CSV table of C-alpha atoms and ligand atoms in Angstrom, one decimal:
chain,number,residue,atom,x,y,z
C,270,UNK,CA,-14.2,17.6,35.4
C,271,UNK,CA,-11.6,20.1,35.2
C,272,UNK,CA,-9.2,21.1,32.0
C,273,UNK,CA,-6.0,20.7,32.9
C,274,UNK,CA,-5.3,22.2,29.7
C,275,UNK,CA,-7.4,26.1,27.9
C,276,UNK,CA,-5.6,25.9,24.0
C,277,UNK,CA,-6.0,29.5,22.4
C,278,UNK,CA,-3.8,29.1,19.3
C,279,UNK,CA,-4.3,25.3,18.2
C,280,UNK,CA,-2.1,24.6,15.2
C,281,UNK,CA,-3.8,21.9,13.5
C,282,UNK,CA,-1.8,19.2,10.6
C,283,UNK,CA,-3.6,17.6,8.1
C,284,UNK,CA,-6.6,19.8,8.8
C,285,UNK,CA,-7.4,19.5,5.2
C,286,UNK,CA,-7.9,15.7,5.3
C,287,UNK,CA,-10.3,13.6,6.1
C,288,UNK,CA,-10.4,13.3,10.3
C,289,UNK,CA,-8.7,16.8,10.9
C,290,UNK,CA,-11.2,18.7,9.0
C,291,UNK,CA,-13.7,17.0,10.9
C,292,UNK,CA,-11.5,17.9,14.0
C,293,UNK,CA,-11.1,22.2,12.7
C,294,UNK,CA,-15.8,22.0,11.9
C,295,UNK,CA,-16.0,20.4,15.6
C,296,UNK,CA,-13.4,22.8,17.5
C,297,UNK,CA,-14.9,25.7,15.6
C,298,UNK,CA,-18.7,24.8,16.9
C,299,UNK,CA,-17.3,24.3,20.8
C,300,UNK,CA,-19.1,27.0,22.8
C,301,UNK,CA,-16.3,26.3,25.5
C,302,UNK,CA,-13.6,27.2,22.8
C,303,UNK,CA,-13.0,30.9,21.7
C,304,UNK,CA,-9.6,30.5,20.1
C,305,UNK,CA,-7.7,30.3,16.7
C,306,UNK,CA,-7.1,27.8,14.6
C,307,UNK,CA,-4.8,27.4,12.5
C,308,UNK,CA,-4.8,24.8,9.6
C,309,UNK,CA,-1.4,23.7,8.7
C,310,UNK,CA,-2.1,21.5,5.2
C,311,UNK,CA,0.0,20.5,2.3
C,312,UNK,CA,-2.5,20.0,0.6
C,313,UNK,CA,-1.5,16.8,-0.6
C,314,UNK,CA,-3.9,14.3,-3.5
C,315,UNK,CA,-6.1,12.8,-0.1
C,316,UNK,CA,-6.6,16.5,1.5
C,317,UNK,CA,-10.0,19.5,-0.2
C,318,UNK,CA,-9.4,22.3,1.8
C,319,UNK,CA,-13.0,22.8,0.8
C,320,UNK,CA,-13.6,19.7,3.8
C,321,UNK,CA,-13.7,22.4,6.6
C,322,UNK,CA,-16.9,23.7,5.5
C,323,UNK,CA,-18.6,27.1,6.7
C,324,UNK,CA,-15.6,26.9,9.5
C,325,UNK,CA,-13.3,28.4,6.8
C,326,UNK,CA,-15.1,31.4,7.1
C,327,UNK,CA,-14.7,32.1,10.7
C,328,UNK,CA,-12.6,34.9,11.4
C,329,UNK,CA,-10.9,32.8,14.4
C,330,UNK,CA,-9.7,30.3,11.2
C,331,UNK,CA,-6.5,30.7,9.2
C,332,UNK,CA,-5.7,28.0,6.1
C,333,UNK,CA,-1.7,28.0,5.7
C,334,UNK,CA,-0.5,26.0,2.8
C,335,UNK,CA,2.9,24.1,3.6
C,336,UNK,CA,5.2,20.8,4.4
C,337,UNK,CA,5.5,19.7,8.1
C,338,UNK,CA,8.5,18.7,7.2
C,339,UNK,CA,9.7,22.4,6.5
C,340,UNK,CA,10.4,22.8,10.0
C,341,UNK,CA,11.3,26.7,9.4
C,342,UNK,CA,7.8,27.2,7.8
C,343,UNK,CA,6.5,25.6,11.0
C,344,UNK,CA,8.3,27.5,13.4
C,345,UNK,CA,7.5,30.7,11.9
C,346,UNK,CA,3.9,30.2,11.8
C,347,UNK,CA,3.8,28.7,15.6
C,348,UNK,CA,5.6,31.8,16.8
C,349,UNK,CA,3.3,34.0,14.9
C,350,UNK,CA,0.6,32.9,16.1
C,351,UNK,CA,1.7,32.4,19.8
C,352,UNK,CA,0.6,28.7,19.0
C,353,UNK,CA,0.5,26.8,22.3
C,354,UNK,CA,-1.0,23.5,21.3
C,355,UNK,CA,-0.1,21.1,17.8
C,356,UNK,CA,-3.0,18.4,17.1
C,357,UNK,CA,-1.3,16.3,14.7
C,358,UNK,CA,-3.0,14.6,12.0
C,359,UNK,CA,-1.2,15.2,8.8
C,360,UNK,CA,0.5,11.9,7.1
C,361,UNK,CA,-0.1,9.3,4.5
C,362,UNK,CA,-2.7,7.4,5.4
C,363,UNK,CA,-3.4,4.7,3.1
C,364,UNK,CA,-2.2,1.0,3.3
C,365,UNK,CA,-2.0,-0.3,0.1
C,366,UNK,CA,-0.6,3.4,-1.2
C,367,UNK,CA,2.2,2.5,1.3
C,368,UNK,CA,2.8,-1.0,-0.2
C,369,UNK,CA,3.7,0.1,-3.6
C,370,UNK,CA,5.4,3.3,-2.3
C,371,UNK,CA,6.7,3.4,1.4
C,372,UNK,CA,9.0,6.5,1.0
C,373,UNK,CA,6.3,8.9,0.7
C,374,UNK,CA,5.4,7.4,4.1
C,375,UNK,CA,8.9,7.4,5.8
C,376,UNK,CA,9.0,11.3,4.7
C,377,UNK,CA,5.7,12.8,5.7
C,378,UNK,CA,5.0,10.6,8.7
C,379,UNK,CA,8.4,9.6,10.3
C,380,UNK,CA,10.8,13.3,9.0
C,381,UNK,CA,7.7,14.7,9.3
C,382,UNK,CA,6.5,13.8,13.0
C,383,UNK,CA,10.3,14.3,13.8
C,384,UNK,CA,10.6,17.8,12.3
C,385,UNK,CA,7.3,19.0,14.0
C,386,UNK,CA,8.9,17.7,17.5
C,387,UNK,CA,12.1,19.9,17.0
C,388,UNK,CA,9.8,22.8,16.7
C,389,UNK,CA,8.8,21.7,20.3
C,390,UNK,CA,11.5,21.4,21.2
C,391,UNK,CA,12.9,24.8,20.2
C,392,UNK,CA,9.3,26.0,21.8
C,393,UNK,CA,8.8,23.9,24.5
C,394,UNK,CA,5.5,25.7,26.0
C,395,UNK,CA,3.3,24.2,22.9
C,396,UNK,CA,1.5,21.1,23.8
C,397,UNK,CA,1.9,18.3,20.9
C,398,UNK,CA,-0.8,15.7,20.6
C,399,UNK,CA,0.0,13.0,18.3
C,400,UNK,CA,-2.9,11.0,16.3
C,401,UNK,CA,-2.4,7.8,15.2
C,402,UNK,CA,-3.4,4.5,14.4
C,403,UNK,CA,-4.3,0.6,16.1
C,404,UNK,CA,-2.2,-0.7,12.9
C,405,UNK,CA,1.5,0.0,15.4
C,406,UNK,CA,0.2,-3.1,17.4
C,407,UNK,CA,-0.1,-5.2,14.4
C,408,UNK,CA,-2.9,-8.0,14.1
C,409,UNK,CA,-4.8,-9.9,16.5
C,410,UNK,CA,-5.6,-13.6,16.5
C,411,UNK,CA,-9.1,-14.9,17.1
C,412,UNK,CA,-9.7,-13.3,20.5
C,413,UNK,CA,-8.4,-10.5,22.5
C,414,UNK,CA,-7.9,-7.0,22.3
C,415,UNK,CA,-5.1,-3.8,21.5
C,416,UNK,CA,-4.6,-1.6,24.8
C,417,UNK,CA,-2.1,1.0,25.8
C,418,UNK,CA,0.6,-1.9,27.0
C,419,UNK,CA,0.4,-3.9,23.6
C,420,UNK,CA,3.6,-3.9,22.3
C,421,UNK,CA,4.5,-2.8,18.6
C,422,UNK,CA,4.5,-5.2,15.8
C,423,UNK,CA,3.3,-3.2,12.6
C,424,UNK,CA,3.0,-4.9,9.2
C,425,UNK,CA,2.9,-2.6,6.5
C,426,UNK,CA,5.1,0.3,5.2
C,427,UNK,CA,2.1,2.6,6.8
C,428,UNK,CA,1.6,1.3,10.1
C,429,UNK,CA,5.5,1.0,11.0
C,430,UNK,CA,5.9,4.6,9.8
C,431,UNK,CA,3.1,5.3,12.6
C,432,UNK,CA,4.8,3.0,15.0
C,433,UNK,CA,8.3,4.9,14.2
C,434,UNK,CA,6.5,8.4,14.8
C,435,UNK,CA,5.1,7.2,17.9
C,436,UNK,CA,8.6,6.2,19.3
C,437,UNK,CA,9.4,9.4,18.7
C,438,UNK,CA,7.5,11.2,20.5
C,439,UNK,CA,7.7,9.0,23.5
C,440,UNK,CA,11.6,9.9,23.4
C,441,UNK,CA,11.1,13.7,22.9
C,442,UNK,CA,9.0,13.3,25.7
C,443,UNK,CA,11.2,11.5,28.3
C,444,UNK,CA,14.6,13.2,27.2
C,445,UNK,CA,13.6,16.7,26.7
C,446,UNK,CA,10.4,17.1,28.5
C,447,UNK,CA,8.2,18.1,25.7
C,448,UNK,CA,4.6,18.0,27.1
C,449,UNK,CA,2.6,15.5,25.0
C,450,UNK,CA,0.0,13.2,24.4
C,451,UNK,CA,-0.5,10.7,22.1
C,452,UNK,CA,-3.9,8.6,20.9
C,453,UNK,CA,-3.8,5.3,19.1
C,454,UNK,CA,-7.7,4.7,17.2
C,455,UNK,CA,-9.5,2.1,15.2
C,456,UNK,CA,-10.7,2.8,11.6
C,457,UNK,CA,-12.8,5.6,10.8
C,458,UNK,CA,-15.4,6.1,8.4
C,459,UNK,CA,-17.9,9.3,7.5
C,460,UNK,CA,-18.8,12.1,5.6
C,461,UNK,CA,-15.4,13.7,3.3
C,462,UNK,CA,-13.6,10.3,3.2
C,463,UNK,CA,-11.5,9.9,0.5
C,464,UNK,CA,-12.7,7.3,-1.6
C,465,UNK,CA,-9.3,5.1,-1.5
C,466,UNK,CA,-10.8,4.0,1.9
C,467,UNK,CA,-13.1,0.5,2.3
C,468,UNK,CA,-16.6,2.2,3.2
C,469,UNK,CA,-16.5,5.1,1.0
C,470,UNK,CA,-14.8,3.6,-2.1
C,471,UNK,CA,-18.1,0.7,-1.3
C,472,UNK,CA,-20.8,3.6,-1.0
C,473,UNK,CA,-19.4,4.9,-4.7
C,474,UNK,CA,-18.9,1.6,-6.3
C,475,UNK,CA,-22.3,0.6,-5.4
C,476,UNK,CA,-24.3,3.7,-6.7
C,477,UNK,CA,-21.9,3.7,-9.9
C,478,UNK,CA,-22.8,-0.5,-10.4
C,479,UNK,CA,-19.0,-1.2,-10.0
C,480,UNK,CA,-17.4,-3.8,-8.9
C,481,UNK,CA,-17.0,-4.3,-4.9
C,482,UNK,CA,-13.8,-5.3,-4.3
C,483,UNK,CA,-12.9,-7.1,-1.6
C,484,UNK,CA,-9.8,-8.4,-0.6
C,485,UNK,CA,-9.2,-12.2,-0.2
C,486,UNK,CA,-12.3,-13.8,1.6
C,487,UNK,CA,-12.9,-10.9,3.4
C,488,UNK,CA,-12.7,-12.2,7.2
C,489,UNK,CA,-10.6,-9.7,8.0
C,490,UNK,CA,-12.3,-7.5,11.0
C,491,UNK,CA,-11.9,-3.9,11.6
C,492,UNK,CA,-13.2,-1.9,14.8
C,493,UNK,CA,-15.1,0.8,13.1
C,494,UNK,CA,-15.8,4.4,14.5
C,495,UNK,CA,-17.2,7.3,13.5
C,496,UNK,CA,-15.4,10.0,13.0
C,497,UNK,CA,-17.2,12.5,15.0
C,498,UNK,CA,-16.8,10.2,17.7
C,499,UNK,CA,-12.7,10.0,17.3
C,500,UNK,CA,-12.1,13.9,17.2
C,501,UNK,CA,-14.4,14.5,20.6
C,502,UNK,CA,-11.8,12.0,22.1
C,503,UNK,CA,-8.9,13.8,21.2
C,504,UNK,CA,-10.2,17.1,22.3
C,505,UNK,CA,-11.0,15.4,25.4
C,506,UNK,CA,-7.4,14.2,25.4
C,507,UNK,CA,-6.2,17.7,24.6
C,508,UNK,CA,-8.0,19.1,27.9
C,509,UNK,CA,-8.1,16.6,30.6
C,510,UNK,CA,-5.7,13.5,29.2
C,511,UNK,CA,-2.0,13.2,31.4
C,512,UNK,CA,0.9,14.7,29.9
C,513,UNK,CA,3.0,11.8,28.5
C,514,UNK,CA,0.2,9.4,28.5
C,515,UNK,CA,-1.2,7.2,25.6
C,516,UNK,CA,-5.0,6.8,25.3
C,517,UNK,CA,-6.6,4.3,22.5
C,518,UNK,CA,-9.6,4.9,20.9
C,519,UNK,CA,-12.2,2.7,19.2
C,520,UNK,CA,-15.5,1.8,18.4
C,521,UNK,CA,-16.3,-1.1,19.9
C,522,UNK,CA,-17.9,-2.4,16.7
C,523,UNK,CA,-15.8,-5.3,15.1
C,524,UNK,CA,-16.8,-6.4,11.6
C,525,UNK,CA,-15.4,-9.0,9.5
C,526,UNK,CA,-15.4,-6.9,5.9
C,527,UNK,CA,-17.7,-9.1,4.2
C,528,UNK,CA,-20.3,-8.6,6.8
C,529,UNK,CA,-19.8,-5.0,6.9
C,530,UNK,CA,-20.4,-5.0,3.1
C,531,UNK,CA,-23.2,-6.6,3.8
C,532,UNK,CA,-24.5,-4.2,5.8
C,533,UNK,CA,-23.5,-1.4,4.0
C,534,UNK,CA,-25.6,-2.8,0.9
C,535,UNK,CA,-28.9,-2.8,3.4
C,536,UNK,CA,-28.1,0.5,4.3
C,537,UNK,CA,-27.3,2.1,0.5
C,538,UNK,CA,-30.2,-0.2,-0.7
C,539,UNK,CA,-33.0,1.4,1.9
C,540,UNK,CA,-31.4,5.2,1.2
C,541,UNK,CA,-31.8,4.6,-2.5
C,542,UNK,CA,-34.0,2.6,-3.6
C,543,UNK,CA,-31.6,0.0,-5.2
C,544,UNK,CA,-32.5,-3.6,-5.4
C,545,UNK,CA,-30.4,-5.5,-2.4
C,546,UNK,CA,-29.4,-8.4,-4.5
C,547,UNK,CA,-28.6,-6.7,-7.2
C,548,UNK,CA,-25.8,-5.0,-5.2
C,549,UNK,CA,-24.6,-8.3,-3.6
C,550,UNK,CA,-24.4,-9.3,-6.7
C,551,UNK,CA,-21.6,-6.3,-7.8
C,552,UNK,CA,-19.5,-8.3,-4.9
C,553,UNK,CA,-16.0,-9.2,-6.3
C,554,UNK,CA,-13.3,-11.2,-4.5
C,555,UNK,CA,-9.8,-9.8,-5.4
C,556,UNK,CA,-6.2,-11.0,-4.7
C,557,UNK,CA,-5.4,-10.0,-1.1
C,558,UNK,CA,-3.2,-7.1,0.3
C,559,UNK,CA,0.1,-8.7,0.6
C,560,UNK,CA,0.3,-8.7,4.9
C,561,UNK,CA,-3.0,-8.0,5.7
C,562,UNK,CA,-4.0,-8.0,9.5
C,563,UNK,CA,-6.4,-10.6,10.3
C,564,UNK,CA,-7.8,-8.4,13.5
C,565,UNK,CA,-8.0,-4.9,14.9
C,566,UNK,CA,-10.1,-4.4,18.0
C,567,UNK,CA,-9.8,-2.0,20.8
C,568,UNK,CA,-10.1,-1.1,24.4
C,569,UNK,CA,-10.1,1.7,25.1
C,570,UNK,CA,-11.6,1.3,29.0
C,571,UNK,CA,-8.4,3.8,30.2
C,572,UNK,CA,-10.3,6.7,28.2
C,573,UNK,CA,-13.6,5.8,29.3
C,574,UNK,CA,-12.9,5.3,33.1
C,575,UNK,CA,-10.0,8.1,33.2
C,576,UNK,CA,-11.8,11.1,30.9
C,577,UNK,CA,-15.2,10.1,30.7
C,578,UNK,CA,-15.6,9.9,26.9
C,579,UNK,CA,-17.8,7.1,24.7
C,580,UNK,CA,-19.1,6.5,21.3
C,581,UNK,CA,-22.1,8.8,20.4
C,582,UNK,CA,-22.6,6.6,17.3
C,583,UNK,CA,-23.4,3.4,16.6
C,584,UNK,CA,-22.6,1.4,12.9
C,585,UNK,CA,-26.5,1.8,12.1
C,586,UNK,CA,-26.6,5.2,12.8
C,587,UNK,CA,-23.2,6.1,11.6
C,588,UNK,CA,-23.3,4.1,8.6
C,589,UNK,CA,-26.8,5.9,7.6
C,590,UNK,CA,-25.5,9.3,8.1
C,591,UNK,CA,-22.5,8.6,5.7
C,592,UNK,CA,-24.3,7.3,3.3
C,593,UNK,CA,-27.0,9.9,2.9
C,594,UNK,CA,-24.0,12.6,3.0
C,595,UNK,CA,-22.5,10.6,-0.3
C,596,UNK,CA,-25.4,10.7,-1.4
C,597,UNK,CA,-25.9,14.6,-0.6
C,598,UNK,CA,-22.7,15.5,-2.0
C,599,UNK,CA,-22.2,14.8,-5.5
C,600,UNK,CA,-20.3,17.6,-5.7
C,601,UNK,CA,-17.7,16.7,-3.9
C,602,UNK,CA,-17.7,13.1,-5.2
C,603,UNK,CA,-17.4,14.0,-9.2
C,604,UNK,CA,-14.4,16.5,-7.8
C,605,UNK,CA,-12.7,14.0,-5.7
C,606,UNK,CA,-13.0,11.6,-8.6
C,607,UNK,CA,-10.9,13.6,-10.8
C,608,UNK,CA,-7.2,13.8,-11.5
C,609,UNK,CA,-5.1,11.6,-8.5
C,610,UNK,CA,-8.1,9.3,-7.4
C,611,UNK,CA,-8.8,8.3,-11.3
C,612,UNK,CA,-5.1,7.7,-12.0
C,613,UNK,CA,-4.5,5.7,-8.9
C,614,UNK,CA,-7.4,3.4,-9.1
C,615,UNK,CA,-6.2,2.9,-13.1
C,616,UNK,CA,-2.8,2.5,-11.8
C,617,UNK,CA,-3.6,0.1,-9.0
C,618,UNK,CA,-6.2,-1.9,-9.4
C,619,UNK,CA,-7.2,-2.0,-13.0
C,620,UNK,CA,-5.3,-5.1,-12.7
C,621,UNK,CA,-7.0,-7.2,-9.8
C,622,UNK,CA,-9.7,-8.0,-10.9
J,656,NAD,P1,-6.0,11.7,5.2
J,656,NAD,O1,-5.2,11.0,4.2
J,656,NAD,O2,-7.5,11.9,4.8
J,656,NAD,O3,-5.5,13.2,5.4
J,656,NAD,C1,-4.1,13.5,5.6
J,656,NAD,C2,-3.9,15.0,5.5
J,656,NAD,O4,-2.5,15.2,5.8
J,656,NAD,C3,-4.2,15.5,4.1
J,656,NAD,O5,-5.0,16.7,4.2
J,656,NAD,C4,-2.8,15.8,3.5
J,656,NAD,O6,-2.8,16.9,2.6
J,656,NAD,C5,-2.0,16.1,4.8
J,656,NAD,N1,-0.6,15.9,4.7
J,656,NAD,C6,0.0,14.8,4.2
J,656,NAD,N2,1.4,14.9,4.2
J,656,NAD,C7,1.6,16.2,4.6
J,656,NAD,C8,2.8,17.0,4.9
J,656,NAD,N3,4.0,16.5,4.6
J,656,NAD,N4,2.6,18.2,5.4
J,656,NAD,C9,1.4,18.8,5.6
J,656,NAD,N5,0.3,18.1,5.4
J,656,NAD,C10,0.3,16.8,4.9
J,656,NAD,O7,-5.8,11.0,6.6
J,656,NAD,P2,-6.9,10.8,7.7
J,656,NAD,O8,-7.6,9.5,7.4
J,656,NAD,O9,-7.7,12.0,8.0
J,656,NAD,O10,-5.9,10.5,8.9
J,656,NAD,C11,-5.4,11.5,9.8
J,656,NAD,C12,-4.5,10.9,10.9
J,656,NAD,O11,-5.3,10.0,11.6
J,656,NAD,C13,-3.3,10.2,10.3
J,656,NAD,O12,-2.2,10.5,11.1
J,656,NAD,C14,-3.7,8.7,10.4
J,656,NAD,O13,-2.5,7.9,10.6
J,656,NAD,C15,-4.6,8.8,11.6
J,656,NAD,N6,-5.6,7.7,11.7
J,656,NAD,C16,-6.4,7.5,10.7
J,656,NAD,C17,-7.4,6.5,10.8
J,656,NAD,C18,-8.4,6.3,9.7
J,656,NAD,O14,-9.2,5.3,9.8
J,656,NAD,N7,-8.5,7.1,8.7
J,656,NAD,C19,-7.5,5.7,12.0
J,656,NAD,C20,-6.6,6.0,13.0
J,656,NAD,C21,-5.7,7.0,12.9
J,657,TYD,P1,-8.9,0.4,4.6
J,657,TYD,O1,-10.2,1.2,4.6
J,657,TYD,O2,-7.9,0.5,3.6
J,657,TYD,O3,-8.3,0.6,6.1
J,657,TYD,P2,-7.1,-0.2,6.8
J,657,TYD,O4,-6.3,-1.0,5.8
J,657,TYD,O5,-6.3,0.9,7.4
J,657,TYD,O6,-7.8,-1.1,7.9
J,657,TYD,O7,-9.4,-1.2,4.6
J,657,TYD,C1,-10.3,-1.7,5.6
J,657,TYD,C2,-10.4,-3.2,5.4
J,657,TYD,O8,-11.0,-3.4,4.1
J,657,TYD,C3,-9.0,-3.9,5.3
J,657,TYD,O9,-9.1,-5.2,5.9
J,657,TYD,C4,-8.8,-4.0,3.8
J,657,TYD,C5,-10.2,-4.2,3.2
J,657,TYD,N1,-10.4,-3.6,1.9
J,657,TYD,C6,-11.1,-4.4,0.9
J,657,TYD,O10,-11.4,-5.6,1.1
J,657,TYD,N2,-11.3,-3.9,-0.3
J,657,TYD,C7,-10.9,-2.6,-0.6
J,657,TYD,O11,-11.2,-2.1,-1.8
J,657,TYD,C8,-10.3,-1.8,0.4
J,657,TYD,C9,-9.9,-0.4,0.1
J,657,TYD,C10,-10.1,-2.3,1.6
């Protein structure tokens, strides 16, 4: 198939987090790509720029630290670098973050998403690709599945600041042409997660003999999907997918939490050497998120069918890589465990169990 789009200058948000640096390491290793990037990051407590990897060392990267709610900072940088496509990753990201402070999340995600748009709009030949999240549709009952026509109905402070971002760039898009495209996915997990997140915040707990804490009875059920597999879909998006259009993304792979814990604890216990029961044993129920969706799954048949794209991973498979590279990476752990993680986790949930 044919691009219908060839990005030279892709300005990238967020590229310092946890799915746009795995989106700047996999547009940097695209034979068919022989632009710039340019990471736009403010470097916030969930980004490392040190999460791109050897990619920060390719003369076709540039790191630039700033707010994308500093539209002037935007605009300069967009117009410096003839930037012709925005990939859009860069908000607060975290649920229960959002629940005891949604006004971080109204700024970066809703003024934020709005400011980046008037920079379209004041230079309309960029292409904006939006990422965001299954949470806008809310939760599902028992059966059934999210798809492009769901309509909204978010829950949290997070997801409505998603589902308030989206709207916007729907409108921008129908009242002053901006060319976009916009992706809704299921939850991610893999290597440079920050360790606020269910698997990661598991993998640690488990190796450190923590406590595992799982909210309510833990029948909740996520669609999980690696996050190699989510950034190949938005590239694919980025080339091929119809201006204006909305694509979902998923994995295909629901899991009640406690079952995925489950797993997980097979999985840490074969890498490691750890007895299993002993780690079921570190299982603690906790007080549940105050509006927590009882269901996320996806289909995402329109990006198959339309642009060709499917999983590459599987949960075995993915799960085993992202545990190894925990495990690889202490490093990274012990720094990520310092300063904002430590004082949240005190903060937050010293007190549940
Ligand atoms: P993350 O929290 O790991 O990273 C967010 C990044 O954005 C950080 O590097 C942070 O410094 C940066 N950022 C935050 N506010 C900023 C601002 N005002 N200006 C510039 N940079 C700022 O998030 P993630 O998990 O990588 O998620 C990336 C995107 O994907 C988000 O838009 C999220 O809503 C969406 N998404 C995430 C998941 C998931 O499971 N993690 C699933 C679907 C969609
Ligand atoms: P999370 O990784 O925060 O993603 P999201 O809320 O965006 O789906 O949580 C995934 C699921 O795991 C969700 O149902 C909440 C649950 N959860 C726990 O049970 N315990 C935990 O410590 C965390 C962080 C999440």
């Amino acid at each position: 198939m044919t691009s219908l789009r060839q990005p030279q200058n892709v300005l990238v948000t967020g590229g310092c987090g946890f799915i746009g640096s795995a989106f700047v390491r996999f547009l940097l290793t695209q034979p068919a790509f022989t632009g710039r990037v340019v990471n736009l990051d403010l470097l916030t407590y969930a980004a490392n720029p040190d999460n791109v990897g050897s990619a920060s060392a390719s003369p076709r990267y540039l790191f630039v630290q700033a707010d994308i709610t500093d539209a002037a900072a935007v605009t300069q940088v967009c117009s410096q670098r003839a930037v012709d496509t925005i990939v859009h990753f860069a908000a607060e990201s975290h649920v229960d973050r959002s629940i005891v402070g949604p006004g971080a999340f109204v700024q970066a995600n809703i003024v934020g998403t709005y400011q980046l748009l008037e920079v379209v709009r004041s230079l309309p030949s960029i292409h904006f690709h939006h990422v965001s999240t299954d949470e806008v549709y809310g939760s599902l009952g028992a059966t059934g599945l999210f798809s492009e026509t769901t309509p909204y109905d978010p829950s949290s402070p997070y997801s409505a600041s998603k589902a308030a971002s989206d709207h916007l760039v729907r409108a921008y898009a129908r009242t002053y042409g901006l060319s976009t495209t916009l992706s809704n996915c299921s939850n991610n997990y893999g290597p440079y997660q920050f360790p606020e997140k269910l698997i990661p915040l598991m993998i640690m707990n488990l190796c450190e003999g923590k406590p595992l804490p799982v909210y309510g009875t833990g029948a909740n059920v996520r669609d999980w999907l690696y996050v190699d597999d989510h950034v190949e879909a938005i590239w694919t998006i980025v080339l091929r997918g119809r201006r204006g259009e909305t694509y979902n993304i998923g994995g295909e792979a629901e899991w009640a939490n406690l079952a995925l814990l489950h797993k997980l604890i097979e999985v840490v216990a074969r890498a490691t050497g750890l007895d299993t029961a002993a780690l079921k044993r570190q299982i603690t129920f906790v007080t549940d998120r105050p509006g927590h969706d009882a269901r996320y799954a996806i289909n995402c048949s329109k990006l198959k069918s339309e642009l060709g794209w499917t999983q590459r991973h599987n949960i075995e498979s993915g799960l085993l890589e992202t545990v190894r590279w925990y495990l690889d990476n202490p490093e990274w752990v012990s720094r990520v465990k310092s300063g904002a993680y430590r004082n949240w986790l005190d903060l937050n949930y010293g007190r549940r169990d």
